Coordinates of N, CA and C in Angstrom, one line a residue:
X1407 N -20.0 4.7 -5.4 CA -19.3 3.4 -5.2 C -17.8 3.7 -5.5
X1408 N -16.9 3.5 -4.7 CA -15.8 3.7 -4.8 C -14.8 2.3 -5.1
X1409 N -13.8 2.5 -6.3 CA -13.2 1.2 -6.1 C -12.0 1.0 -5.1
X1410 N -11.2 -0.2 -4.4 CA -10.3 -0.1 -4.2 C -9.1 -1.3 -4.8
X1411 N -8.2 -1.1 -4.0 CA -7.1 -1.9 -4.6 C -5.8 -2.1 -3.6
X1412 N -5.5 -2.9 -3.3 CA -4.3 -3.2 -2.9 C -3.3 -3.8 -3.3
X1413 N -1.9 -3.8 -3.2 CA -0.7 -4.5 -3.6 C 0.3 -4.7 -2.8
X1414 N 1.3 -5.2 -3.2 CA 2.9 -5.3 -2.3 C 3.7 -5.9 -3.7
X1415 N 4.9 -4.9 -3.7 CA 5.6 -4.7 -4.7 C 7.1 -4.6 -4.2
X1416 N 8.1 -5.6 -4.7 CA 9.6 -5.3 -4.4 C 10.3 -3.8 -4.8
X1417 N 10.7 -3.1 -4.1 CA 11.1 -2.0 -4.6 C 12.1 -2.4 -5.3
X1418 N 12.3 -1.7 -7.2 CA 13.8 -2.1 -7.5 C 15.5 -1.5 -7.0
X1419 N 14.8 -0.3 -6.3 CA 16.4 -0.1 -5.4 C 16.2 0.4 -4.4
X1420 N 17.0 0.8 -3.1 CA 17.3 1.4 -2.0 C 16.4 2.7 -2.4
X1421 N 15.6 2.7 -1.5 CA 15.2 4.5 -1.6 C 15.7 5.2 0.0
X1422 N 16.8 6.5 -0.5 CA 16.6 7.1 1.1 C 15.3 7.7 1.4
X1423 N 15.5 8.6 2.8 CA 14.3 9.0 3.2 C 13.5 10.0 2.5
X1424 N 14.8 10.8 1.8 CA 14.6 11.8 1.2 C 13.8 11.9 -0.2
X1425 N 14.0 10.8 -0.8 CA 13.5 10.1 -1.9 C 12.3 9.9 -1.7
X1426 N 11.5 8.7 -0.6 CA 10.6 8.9 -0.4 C 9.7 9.9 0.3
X1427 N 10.4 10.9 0.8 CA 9.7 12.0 1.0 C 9.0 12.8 -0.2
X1428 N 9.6 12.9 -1.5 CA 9.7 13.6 -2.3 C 8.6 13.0 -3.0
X1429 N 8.9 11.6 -3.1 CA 7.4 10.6 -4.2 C 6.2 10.7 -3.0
X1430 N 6.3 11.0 -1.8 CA 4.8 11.3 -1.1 C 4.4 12.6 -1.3
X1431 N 5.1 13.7 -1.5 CA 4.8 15.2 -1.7 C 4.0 14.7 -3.5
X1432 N 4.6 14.1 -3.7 CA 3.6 14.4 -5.6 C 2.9 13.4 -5.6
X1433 N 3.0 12.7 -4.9 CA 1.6 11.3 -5.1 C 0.6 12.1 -4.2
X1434 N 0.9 12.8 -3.1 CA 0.1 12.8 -2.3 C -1.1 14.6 -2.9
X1435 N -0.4 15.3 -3.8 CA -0.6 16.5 -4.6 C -1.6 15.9 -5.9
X1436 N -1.4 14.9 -6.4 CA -1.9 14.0 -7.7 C -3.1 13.9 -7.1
X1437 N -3.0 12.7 -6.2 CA -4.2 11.9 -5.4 C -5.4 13.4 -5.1
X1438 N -4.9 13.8 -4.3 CA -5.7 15.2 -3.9 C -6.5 15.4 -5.2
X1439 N -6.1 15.5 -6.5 CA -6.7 16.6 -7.3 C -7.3 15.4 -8.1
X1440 N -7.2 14.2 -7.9 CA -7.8 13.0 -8.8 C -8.9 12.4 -7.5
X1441 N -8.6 12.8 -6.6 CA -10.1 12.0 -5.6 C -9.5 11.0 -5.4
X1442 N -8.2 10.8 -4.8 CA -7.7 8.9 -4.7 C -7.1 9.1 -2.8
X1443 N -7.7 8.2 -2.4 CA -7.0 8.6 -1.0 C -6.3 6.7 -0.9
X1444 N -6.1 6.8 0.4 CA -5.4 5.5 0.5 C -4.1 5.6 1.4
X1445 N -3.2 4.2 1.3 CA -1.8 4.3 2.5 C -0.6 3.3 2.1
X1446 N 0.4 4.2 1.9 CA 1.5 3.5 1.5 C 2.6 3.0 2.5
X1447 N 3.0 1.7 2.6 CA 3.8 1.1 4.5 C 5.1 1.2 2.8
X1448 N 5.9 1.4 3.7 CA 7.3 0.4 3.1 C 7.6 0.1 4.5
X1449 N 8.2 -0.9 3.9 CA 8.6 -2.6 4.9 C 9.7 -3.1 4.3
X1450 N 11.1 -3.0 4.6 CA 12.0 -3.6 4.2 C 12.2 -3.6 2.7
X1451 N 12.1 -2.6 1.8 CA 12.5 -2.9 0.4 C 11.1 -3.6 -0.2
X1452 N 10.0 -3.5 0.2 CA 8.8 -3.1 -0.2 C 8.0 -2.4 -0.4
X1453 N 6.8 -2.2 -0.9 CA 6.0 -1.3 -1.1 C 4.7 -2.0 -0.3
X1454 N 3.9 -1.7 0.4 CA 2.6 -2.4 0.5 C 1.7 -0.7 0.2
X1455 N 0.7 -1.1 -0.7 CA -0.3 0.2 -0.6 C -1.5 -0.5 -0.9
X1456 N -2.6 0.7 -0.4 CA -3.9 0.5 -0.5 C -4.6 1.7 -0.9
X1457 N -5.2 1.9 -2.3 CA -5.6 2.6 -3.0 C -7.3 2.8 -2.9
X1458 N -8.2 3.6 -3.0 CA -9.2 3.6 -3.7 C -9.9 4.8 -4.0
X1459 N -10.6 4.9 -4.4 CA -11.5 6.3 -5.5 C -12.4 5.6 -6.8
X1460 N -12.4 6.8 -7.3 CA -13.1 6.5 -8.6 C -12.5 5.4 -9.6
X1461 N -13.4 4.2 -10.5 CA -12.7 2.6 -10.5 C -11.6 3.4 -12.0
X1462 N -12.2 4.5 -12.7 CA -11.1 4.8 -13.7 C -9.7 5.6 -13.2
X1463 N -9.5 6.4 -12.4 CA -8.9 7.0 -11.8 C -7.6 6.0 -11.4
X1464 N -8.6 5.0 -10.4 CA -7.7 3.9 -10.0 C -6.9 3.0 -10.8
X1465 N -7.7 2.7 -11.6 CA -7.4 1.6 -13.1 C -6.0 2.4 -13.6
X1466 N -6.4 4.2 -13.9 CA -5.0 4.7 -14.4 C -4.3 4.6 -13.6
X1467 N -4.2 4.8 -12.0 CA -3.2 5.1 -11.4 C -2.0 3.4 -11.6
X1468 N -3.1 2.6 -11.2 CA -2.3 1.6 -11.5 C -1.7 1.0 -12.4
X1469 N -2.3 1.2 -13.6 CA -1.4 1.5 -15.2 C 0.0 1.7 -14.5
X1470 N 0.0 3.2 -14.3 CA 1.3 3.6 -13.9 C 2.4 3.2 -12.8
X1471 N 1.3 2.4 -12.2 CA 2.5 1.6 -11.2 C 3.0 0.7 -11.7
X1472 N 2.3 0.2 -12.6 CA 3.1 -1.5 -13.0 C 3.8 -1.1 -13.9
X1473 N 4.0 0.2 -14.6 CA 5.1 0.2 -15.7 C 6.2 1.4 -15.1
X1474 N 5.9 1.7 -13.6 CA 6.6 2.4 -13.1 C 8.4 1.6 -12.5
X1475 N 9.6 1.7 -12.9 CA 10.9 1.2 -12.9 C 11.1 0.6 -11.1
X1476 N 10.4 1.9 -10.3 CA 10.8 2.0 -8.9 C 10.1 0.0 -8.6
X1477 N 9.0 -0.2 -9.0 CA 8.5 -1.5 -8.9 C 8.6 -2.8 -9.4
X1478 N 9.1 -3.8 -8.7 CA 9.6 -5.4 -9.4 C 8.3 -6.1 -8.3
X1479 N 8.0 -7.1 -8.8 CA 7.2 -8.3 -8.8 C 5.7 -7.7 -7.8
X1480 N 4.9 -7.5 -8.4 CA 3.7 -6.5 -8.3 C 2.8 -7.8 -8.0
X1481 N 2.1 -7.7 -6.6 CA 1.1 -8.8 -6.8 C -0.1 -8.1 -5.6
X1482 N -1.2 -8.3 -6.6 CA -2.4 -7.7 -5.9 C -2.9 -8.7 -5.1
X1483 N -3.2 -7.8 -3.9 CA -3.9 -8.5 -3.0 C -4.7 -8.5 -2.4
X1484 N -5.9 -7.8 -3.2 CA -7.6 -7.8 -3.0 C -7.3 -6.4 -3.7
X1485 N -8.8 -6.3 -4.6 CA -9.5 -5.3 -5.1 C -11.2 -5.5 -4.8
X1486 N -11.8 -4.4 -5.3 CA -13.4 -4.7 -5.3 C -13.9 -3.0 -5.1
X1487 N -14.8 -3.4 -4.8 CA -15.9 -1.9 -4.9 C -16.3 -1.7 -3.7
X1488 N -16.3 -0.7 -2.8 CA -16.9 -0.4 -1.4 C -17.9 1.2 -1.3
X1489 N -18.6 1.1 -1.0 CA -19.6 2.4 -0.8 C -18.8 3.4 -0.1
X1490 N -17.8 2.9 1.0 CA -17.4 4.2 1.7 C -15.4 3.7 1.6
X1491 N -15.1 4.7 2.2 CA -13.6 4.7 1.8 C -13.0 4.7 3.5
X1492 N -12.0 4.1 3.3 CA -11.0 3.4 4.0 C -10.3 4.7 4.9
X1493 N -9.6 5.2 4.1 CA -8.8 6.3 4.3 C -8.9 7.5 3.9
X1494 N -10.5 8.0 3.8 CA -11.2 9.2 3.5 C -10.6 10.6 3.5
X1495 N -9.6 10.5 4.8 CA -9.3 11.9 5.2 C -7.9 11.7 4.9
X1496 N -7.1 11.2 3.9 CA -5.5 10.8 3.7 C -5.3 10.8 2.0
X1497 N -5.0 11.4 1.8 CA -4.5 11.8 -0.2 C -3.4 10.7 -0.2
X1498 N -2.4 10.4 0.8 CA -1.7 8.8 0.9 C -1.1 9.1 2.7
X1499 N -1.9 8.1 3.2 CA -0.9 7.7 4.8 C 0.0 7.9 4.5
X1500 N 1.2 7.6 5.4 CA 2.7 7.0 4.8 C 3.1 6.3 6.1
X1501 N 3.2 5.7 6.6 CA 4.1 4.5 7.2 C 5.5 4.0 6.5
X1502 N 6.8 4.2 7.5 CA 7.7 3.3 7.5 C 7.7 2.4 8.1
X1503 N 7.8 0.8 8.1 CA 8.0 0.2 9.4 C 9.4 -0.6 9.3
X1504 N 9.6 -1.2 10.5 CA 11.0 -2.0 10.8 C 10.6 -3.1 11.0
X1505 N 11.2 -4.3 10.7 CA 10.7 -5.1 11.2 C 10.3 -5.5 12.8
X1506 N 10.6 -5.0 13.5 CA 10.2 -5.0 15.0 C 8.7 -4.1 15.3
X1507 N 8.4 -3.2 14.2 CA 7.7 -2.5 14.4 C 6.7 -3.2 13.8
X1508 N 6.6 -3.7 12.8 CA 5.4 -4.8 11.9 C 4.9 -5.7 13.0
X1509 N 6.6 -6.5 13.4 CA 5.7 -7.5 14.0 C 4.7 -7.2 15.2
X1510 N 5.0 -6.0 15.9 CA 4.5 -5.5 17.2 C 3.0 -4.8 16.8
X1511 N 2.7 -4.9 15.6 CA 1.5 -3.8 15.1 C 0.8 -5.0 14.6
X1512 N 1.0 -6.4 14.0 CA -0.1 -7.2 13.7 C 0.4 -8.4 14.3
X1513 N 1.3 -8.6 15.6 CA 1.3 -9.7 16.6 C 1.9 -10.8 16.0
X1514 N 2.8 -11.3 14.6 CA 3.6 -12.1 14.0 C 4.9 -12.0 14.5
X1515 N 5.4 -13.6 15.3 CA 6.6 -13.7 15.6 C 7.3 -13.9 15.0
X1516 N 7.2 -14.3 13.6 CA 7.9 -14.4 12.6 C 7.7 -13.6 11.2
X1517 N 7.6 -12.6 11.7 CA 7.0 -11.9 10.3 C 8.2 -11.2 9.3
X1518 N 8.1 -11.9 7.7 CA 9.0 -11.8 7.2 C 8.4 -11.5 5.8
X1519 N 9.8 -11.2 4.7 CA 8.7 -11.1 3.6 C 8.0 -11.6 3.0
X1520 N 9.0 -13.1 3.1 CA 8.1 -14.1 2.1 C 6.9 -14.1 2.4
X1521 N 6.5 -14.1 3.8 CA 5.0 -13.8 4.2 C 4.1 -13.0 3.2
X1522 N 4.6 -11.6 3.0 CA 3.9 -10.9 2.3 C 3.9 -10.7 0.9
X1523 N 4.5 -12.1 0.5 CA 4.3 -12.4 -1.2 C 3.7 -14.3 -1.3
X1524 N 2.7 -14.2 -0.2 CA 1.8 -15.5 0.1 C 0.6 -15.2 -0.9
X1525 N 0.1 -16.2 -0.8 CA -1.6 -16.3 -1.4 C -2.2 -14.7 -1.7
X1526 N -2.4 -14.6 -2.1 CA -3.2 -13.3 -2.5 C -4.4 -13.2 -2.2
X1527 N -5.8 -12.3 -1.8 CA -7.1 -12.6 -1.9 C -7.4 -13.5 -0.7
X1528 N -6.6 -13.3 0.5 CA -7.2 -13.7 1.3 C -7.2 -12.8 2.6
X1529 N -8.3 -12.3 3.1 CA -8.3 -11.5 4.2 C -7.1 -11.8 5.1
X1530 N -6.8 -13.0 5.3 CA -5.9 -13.0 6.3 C -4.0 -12.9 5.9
X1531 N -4.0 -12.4 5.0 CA -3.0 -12.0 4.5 C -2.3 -11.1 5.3
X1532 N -0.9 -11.6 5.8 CA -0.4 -10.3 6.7 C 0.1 -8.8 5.9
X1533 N 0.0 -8.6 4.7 CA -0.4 -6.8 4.2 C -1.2 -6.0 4.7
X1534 N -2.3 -7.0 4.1 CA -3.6 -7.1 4.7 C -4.2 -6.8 6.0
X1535 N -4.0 -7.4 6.4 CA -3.8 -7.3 8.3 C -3.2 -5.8 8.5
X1536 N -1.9 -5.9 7.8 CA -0.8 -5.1 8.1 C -1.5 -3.4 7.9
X1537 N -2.3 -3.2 7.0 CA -2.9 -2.0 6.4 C -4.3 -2.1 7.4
X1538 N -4.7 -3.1 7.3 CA -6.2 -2.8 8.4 C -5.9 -2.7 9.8
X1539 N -4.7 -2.0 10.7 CA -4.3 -2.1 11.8 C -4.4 -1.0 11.7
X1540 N -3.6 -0.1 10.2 CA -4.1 1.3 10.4 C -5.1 1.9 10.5
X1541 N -6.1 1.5 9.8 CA -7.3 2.0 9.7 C -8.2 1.7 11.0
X1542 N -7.9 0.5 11.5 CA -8.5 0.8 13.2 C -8.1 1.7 13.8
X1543 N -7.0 2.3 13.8 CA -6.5 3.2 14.3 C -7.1 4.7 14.0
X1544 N -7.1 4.9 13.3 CA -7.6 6.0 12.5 C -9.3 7.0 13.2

C-alpha cells in the first residue's frame, strides 16, 4: 500500500530555468533512493506536485516541504492510500506550463490561479485535473 499526496504551493520567488533544473536533478536523485515517485507542474509562480511511496517516507518528505523557504501558502489537495502508483516509472515528472498550455491540456477558458487555491479534496479540482491529464498520458 502506497501512500499519496498532493499540493499546490505559491512559490516564494522567481525561479529561472536553471534553478529548477538543478532542484529536479536532487529531488529526482533523493526520490530514486527513498522509493518516492510522482510529478511536479510549475504554473505561473506555483508549485502543483503529486507525491507517493511509502506513508513514512512521504510524511518526511513533506515535513520538508512545508518548512522548506522556496514555499508560501501550502494547501493539500487530496492524500490517501492506493495499492498501485500513479507515476511508477518517474522519481519526479517535471512539467512547465504557460498559461495557454494549462488551459489547452484540461479544456478551462478561464483558467487562472485563484482556481487552483479553490476547495481542496475535491476530485474536480483543476490541479487535480491538471496532474491526472498526465497520467492519462503516460
Amino acid at each position: 500500500m502506497f501512500k499519496y499526496l498532493s499540493y499546490v504551493s505559491h512559490q516564494s520567488h522567481s525561479l529561472t530555468d536553471a534553478a529548477l533544473e538543478k532542484i529536479l536533478s536532487r529531488a529526482r536523485l533523493k526520490n530514486e533512493a527513498e522509493g518516492i515517485t510522482g510529478m511536479l507542474i510549475c504554473y505561473e509562480g506555483l508549485f502543483i506536485q503529486f507525491l507517493e511511496g511509502e506513508e513514512e517516507k512521504i510524511n518526511e518528505l513533506f515535513d520538508k516541504i512545508t518548512s522548506d523557504q522556496r514555499h508560501n501558502q501550502i494547501l493539500i489537495l487530496d492524500d490517501g492510500y492506493s495499492e498501485t502508483r500513479k507515476f511508477g516509472d518517474w522519481s519526479m515528472a517535471f512539467e512547465k506550463l504557460d498559461h495557454k498550455k494549462a488551459e489547452k491540456i484540461i479544456g478551462f477558458k478561464e483558467f487562472n490561479k485563484k482556481d487552483l487555491f479553490a476547495e481542496a479534496k475535491d476530485e474536480d479540482h483543476p490541479a487535480l485535473q491538471l496532474l491526472q491529464s498526465f497520467v492519462n498520458d503516460l
